[in-house]
Coordinates of C-alpha atoms in Angstrom, one line a residue:
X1 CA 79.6 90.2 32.9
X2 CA 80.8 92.4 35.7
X3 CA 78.6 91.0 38.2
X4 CA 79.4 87.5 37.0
X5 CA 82.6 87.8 37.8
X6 CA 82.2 89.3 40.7
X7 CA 79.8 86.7 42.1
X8 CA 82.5 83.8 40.7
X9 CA 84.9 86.0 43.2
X10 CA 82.6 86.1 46.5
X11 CA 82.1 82.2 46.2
X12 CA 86.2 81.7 45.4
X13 CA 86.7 83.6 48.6
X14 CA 84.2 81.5 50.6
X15 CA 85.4 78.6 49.5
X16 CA 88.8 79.4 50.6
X17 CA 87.5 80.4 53.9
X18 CA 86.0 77.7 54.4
X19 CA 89.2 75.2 54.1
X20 CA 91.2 77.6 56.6
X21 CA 91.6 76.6 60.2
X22 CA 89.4 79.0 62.4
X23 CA 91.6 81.9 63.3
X24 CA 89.9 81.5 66.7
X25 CA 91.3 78.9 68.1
X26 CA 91.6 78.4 71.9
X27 CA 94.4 79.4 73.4
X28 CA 96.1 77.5 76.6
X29 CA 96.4 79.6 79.3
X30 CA 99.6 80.2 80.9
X31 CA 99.2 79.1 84.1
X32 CA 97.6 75.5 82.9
X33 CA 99.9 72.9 82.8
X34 CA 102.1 72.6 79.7
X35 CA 101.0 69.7 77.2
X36 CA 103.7 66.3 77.6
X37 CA 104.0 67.2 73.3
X38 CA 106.0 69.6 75.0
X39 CA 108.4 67.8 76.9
X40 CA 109.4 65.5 74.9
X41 CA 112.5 66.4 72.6
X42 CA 112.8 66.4 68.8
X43 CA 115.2 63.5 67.8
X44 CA 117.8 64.6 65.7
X45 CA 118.4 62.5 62.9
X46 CA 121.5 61.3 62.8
X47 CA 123.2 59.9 59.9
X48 CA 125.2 56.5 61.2
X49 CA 122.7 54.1 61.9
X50 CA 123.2 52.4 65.2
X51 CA 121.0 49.5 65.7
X52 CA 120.9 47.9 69.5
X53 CA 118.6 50.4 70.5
X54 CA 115.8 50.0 68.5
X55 CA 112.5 51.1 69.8
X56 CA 113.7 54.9 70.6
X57 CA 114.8 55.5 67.0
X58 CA 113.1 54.8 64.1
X59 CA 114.6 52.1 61.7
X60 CA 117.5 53.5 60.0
X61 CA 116.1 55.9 57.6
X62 CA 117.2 59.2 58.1
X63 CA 113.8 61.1 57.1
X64 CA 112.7 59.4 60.6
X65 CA 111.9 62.3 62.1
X66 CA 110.5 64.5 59.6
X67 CA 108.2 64.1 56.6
X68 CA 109.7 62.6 53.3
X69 CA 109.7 64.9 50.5
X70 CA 109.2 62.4 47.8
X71 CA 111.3 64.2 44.6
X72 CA 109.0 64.8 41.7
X73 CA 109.2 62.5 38.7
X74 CA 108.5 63.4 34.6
X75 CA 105.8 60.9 35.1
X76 CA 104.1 62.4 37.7
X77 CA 101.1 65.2 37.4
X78 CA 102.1 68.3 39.4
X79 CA 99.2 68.8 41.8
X80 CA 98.2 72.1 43.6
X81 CA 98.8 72.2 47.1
X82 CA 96.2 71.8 49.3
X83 CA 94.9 73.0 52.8
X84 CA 96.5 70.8 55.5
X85 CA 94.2 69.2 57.3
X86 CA 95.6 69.9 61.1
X87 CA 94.3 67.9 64.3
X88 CA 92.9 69.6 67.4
X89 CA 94.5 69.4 70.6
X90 CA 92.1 69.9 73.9
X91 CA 93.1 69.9 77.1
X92 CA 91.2 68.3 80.0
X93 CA 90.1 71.3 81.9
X94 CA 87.5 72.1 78.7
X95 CA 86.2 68.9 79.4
X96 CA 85.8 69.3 83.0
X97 CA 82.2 70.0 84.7
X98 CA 83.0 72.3 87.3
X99 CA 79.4 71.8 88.6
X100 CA 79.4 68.4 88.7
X101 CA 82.9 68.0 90.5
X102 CA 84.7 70.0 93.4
X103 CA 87.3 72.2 93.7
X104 CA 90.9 70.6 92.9
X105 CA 94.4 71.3 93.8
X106 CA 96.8 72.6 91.2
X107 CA 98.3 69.0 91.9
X108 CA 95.8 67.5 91.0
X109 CA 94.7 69.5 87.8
X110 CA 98.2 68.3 86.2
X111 CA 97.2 64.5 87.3
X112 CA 94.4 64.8 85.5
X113 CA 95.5 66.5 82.9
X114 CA 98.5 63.8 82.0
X115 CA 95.8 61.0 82.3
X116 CA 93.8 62.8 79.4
X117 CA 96.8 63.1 77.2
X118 CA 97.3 59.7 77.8
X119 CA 93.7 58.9 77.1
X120 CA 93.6 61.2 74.0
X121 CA 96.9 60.1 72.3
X122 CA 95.5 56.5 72.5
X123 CA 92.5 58.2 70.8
X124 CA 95.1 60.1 68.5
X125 CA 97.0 56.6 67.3
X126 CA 93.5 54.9 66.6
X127 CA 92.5 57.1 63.8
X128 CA 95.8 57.0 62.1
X129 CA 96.4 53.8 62.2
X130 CA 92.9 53.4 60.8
X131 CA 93.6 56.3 58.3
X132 CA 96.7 54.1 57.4
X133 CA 94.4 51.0 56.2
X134 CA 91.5 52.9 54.5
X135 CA 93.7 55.6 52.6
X136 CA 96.6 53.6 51.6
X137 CA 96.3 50.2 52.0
X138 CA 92.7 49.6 50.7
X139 CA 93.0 51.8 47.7
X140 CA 96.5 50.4 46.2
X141 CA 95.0 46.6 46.6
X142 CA 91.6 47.7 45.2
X143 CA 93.6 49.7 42.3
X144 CA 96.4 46.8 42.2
X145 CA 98.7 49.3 42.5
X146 CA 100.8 46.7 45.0
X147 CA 99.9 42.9 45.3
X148 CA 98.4 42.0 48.4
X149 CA 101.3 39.8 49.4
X150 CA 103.4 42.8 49.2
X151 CA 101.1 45.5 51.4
X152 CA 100.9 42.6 53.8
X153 CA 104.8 42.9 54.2
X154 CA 105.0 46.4 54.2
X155 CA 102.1 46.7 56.4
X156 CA 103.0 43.9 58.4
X157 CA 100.4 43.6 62.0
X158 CA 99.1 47.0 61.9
X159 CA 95.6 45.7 61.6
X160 CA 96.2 44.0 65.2
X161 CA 96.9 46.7 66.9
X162 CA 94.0 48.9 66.3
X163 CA 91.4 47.1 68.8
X164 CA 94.9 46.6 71.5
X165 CA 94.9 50.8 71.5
X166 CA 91.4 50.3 71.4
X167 CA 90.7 48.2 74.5
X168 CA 92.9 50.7 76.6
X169 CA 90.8 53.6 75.6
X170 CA 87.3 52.3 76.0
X171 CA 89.2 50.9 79.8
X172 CA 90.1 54.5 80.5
X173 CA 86.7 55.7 79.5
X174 CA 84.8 54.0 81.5
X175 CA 87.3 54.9 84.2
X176 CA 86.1 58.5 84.0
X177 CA 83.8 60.2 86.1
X178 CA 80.5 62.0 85.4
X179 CA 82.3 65.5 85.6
X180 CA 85.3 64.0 83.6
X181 CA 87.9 63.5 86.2
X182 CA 89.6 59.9 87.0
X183 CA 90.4 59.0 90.4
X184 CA 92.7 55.2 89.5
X185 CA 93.6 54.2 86.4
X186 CA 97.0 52.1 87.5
X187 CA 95.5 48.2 87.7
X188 CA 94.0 49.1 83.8
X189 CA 97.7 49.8 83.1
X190 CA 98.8 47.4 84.7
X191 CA 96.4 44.7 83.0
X192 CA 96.9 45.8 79.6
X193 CA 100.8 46.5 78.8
X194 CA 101.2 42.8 78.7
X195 CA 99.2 43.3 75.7
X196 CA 102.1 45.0 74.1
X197 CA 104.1 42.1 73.4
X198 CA 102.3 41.6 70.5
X199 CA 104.9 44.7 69.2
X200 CA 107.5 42.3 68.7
X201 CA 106.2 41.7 65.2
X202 CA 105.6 44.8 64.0
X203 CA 108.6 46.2 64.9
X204 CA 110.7 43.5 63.6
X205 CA 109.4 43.7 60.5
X206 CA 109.7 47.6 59.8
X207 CA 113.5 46.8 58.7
X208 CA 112.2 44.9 55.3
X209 CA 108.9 46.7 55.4
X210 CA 110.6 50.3 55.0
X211 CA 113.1 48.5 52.2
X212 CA 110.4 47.1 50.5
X213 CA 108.6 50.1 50.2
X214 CA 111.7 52.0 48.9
X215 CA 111.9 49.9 46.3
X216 CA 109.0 50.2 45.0
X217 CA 108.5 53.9 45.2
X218 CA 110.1 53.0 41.6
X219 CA 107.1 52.4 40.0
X220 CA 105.1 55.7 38.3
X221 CA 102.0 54.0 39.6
X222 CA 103.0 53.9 43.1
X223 CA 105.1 56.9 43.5
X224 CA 101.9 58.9 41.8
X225 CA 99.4 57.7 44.0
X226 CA 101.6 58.6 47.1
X227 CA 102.6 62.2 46.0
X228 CA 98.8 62.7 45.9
X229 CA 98.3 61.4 48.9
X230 CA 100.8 63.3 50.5
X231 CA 99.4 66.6 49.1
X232 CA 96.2 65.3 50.2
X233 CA 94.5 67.6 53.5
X234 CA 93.9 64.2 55.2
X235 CA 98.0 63.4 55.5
X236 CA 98.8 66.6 57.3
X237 CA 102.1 66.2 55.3
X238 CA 102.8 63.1 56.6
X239 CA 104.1 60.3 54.2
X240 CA 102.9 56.6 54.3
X241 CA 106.3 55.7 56.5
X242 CA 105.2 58.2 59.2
X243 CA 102.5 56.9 59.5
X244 CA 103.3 52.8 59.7
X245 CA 106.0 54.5 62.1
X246 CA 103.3 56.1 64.7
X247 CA 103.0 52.8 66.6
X248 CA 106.4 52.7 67.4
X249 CA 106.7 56.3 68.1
X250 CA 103.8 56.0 70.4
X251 CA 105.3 52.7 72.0
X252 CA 108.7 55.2 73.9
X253 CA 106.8 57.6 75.1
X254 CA 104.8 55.5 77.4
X255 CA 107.2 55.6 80.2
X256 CA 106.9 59.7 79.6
X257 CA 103.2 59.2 79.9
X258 CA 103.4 57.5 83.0
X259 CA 106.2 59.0 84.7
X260 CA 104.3 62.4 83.9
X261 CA 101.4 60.9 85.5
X262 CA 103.1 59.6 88.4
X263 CA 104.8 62.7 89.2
X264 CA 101.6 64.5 89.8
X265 CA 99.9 61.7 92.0
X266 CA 100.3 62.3 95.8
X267 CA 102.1 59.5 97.8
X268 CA 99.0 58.2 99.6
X269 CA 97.4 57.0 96.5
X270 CA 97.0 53.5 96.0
X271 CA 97.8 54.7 92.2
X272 CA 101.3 54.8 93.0
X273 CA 101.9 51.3 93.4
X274 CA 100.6 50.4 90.3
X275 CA 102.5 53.1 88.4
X276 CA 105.8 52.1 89.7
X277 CA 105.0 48.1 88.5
X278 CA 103.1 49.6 84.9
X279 CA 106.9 51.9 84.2
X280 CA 109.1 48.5 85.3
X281 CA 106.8 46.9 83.0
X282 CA 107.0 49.1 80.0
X283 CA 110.3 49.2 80.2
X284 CA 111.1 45.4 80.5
X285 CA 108.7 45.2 77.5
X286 CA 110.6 47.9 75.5
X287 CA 113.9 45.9 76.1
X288 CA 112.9 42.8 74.9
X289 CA 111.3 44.4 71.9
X290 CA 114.8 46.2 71.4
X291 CA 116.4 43.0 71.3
X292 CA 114.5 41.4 69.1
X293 CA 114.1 44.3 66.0
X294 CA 118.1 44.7 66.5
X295 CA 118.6 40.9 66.2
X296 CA 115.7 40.7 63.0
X297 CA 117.5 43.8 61.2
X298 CA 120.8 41.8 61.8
X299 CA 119.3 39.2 60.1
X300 CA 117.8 41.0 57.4
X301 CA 121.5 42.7 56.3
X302 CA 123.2 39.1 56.6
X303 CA 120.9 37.3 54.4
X304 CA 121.6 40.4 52.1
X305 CA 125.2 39.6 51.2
X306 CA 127.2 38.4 48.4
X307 CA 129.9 36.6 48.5
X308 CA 132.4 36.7 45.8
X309 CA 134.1 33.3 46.8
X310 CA 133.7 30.6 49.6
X311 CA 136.8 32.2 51.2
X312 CA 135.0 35.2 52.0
X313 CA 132.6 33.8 54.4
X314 CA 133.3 34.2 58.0
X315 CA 131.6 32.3 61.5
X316 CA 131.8 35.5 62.9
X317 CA 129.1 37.1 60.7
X318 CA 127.1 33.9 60.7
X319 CA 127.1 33.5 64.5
X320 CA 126.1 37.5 64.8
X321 CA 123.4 38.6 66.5
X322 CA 124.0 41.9 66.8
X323 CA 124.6 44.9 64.4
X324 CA 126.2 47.8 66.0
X325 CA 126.1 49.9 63.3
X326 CA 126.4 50.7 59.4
X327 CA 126.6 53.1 57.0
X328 CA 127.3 54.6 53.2
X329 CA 130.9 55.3 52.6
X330 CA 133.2 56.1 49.8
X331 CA 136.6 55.8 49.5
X332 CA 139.2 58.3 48.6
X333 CA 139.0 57.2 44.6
X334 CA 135.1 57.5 45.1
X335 CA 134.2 54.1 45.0
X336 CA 130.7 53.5 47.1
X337 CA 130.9 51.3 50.0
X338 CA 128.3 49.8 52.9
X339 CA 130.1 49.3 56.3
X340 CA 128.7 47.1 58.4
X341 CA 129.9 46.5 61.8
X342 CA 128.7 43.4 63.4
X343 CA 129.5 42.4 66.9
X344 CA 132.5 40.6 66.1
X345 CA 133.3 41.5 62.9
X346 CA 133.7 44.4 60.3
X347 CA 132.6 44.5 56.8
X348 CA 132.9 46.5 53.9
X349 CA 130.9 46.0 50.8
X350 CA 129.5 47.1 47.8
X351 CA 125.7 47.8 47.8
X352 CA 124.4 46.2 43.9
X353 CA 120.9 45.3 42.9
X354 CA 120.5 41.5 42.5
X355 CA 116.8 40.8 41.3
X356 CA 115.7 44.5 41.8
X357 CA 116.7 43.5 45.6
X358 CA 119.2 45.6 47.4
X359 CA 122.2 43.3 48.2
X360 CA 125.7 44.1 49.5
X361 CA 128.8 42.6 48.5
X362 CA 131.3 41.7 50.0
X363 CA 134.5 44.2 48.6
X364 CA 137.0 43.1 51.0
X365 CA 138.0 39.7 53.7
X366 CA 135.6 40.5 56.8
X367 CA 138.1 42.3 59.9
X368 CA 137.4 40.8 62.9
X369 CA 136.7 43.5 65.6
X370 CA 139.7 41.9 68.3
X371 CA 142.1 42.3 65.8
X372 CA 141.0 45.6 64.4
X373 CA 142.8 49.0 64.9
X374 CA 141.5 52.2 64.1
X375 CA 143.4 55.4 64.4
X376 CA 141.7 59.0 64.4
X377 CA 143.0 60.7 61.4
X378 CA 143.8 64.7 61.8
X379 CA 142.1 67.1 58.9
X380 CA 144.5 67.5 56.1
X381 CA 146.5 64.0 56.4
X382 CA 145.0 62.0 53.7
X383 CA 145.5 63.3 50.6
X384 CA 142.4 61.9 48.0
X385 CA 143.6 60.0 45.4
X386 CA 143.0 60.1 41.4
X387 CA 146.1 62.8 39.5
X388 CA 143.1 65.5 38.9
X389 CA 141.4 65.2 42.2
X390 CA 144.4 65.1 44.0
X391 CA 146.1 67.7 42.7
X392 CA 143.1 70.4 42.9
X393 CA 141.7 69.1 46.1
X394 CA 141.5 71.1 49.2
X395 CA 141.3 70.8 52.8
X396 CA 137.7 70.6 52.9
X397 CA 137.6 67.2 51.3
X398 CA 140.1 65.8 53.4
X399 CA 138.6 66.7 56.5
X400 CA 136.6 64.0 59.0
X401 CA 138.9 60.5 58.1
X402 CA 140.0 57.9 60.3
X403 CA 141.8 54.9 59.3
X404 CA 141.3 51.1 60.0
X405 CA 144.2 48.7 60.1
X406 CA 143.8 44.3 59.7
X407 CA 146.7 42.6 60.5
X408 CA 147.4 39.2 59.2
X409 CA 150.5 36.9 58.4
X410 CA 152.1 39.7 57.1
X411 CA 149.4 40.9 55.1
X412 CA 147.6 44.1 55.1
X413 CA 144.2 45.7 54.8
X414 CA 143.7 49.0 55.8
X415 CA 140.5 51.5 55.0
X416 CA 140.6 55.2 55.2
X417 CA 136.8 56.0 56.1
X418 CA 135.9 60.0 56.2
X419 CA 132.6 60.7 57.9
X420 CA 130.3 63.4 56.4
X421 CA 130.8 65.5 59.4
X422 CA 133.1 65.6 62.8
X423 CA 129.8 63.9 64.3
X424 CA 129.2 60.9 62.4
X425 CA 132.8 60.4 62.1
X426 CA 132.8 60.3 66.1
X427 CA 129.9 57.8 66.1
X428 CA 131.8 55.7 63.9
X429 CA 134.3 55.8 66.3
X430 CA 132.2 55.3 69.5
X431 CA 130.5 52.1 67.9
X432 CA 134.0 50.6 66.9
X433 CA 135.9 51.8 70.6
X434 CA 132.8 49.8 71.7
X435 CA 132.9 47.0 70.5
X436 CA 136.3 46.3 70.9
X437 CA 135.8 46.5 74.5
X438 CA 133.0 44.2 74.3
X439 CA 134.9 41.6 72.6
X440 CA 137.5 42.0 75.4
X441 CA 135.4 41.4 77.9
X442 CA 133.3 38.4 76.7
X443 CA 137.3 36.7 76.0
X444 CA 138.1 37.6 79.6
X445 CA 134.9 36.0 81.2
X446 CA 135.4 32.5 80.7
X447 CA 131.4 31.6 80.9
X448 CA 131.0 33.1 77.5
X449 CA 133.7 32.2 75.0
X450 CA 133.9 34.0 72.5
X451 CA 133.5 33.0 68.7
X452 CA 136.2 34.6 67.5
X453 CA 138.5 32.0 70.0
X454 CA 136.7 29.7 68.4
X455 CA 138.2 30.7 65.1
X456 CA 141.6 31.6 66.1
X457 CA 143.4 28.5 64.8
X458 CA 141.1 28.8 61.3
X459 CA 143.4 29.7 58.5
X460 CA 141.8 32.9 56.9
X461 CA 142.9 33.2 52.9
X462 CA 144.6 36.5 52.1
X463 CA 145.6 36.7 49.0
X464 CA 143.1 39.3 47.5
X465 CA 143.8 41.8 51.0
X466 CA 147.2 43.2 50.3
X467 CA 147.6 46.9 51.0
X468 CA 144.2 48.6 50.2
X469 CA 143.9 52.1 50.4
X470 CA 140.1 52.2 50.3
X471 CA 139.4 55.7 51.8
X472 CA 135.8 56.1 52.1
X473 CA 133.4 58.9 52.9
X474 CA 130.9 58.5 54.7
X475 CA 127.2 59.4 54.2
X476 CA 126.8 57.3 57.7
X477 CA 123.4 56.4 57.9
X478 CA 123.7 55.6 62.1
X479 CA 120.9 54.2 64.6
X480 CA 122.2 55.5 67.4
X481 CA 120.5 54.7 71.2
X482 CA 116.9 54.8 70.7
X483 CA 114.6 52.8 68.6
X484 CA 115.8 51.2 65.1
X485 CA 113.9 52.8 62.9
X486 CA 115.4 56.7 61.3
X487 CA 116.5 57.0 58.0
X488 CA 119.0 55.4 56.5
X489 CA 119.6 55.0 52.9
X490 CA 118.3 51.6 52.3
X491 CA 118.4 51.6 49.0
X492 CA 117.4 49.8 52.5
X493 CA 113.2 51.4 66.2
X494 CA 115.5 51.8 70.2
X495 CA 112.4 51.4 71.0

């Protein structure tokens, strides 16, 4: 029995060394050049979603940046944790034949270098976007865990853009040298971003896609088969959003790429020329990707709210194009709202559930933005409201508010918002000082009227605004500058 259990012992011990990584792993030296992972700066998720610039932020869920820990539910089996399955990173220099090649400057080490990162994250993005379709996609419609109707929202054109990444790495490939080195590799750039237009799509659609999916992380069924997938080795510990969010994660840092590779090319190169046009390129392409995920998530949150009576509705959030930002509040009594600010317009609403669909609506009259005040409200000046709350409150709950005033034949609405921290509470007031000043300028340019002028001599019914006191706290989710997409609390990309 003794040497049973013993032997049960040796093969437990194998198998779990087996599963580890190899403790002897290659180290980078030093004096190589550092990897572009590197360079590029963690993004802070920040709470008040600011949509405009979509592509560099991640669509308005704050677990953007980070994996989602997906809460266990009574349902649910509790699975051991398994080994995480971890990807390995190789430089160029270990694919390098020295005895092919020559001799190369530390210049040109680093050029080559950046091209292979380049070449290897394109590699990188091929397999998970794959991984994406055969481990979570294929299974939940072959399981009818989801209909196919809804992966095909949630998962929108991923399938097209697995032989796009593919193209530019078979192109780059066959760029390479014998002893692995590349000598031009601009003109393939320069050929295939156009290709990237086909983005527009996918990242308009992660606004509903990400909402969807929220949603139906309500069932057992699919929140089950998630949780084992993210315990899985093969997810790394990366949920199914991180990965539908790779492509537009991969999509900003191609000007990185570039610049990196650019940097490191010496002026005489005919390279150069065609790195200069592929950044302007990128970057055009980028922008008008921007535009059009701010302008679809717009759309997405106007066709998402309720109106109470015919009075409510407002031209200015019909003719709105752009959502500046928008957030989770609460007011002073603790009533839950959802600000949205619109271009011309802010709104304050209730989020309900209409037909298990998040909707939002409307708790006040819309306040249009050029007759908006705000005022920054000092710690300690709004006392919370409610006998017991007020009287045992302390200064810690009264802390981050600022106030917003509509004016209107005598009538008055006014919100007290507090932010969850000093920094959302100054995004808040950013995106607002901001869009005041836009308004101002588009009246003051007479080539672009505005649509509030339009509406000026438009009788707006007040008889529900009075003086409201709606103090709300604010769990903002905010977008700020780079790409729509971080995480916001939808009970639903900058790029």
């Amino acid at each position: 029995t003794k040497t049973k259990n013993f032997e049960t012992f040796l093969v437990f011990i194998w198998c779990v060394c087996d599963l580890q990584e190899p403790s002897s792993k290659r180290v980078k030296p030093l004096s190589r050049v550092t990897s572009l992972a590197s360079l590029i700066p963690p993004v802070k998720a920040a709470p008040l979603k600011r949509i405009g610039q979509t592509l560099q932020r991640s669509i308005s869920f704050r677990s953007d940046c980070r994996p989602e820990i997906i809460a266990p539910r009574p349902w649910s089996r509790q699975i051991a944790p398994a080994i995480t399955k971890r990807r390995d990173s190789k430089l160029w220099s270990e694919t390098f034949d020295v005895g092919l090649g020559h001799m190369l400057s530390s210049k040109e080490i680093k050029r080559q270098e950046a091209i292979f990162e380049l070449s290897q994250g394109e590699q990188d993005l091929i397999e998970d976007l794959k991984l994406a379709k055969k481990a979570y996609h294929d299974p939940m419609l072959k399981l009818s865990i989801m209909t196919e109707h809804e992966l095909n929202q949630i998962f929108g054109t991923l399938d097209s853009l697995i032989p796009l990444h593919e193209d530019l790495l078979s192109r780059l490939r066959e760029a390479r040298k014998p002893d692995g080195s590349t000598d031009h590799m601009g003109h393939i750039l320069v050929d295939w971003l156009p290709c990237l237009e086909i983005y527009n799509s996918y990242c308009s659609n992660q606004v509903a896609a990400k909402a969807l999916l929220d949603h139906k992380k309500q069932d057992h069924r699919v929140h089950d088969f998630l949780q084992r997938c993210l315990e899985s080795p093969f997810s790394r510990k990366l949920d199914l959003w991180n990965f539908l969010d790779i492509p537009r994660s991969r999509l900003v840092k191609y000007p990185l790429l570039l610049r990196e590779i650019l940097k490191h090319t010496p002026n005489e190169h005919p390279d150069r020329q065609h790195l200069h046009h592929a950044i302007n390129m990128i970057q055009s392409i980028m922008a008008d990707i921007n535009t059009q995920t701010g302008e679809s998530e717009c759309r997405y949150y106007k066709e998402r709210l309720l109106y109470l009576e015919s009075g409510q509705r407002d031209l200015l959030i019909d003719s709105s194009r752009i959502l500046s930002c928008h957030g989770e509040l609460k007011n002073n009594r603790g009533v839950k709202l959802h600000v949205f600010l619109f271009q011309d317009v802010l709104v304050v609403t209730r989020a309900v559930t209409q037909n298990e669909q998040l909707c939002y609506q409307l708790y006040r009259q819309p306040i249009p933005v050029r007759d908006l005040q705000w005022e920054d409200l000092q710690d300690g000046e709004i006392r919370l409201g409610g006998s017991i709350r007020g009287a045992f409150s302390n200064n810690e709950r009264t802390k981050n508010f600022f106030r917003v005033v509509f004016r209107s034949g005598g009538q008055l609405q006014t919100h007290c918002f507090q932010a969850s921290d000093a920094f959302n509470k100054q995004q808040w007031l950013n995106c607002i000082r901001q869009a005041k000043e836009a308004v101002g300028s588009a009246e003051s340019d007479p080539r672009f009227p505005s649509v509030q002028t339009a509406c000026q001599d438009r009788a707006r019914p007040c008889s529900d605004i009075m003086m409201d006191t709606t103090d709300a706290s604010a769990d903002l989710s905010t977008e700020c500058p780079p790409m729509h997409l971080t995480d916001i609390t939808v009970t639903p990309v900058k790029v």
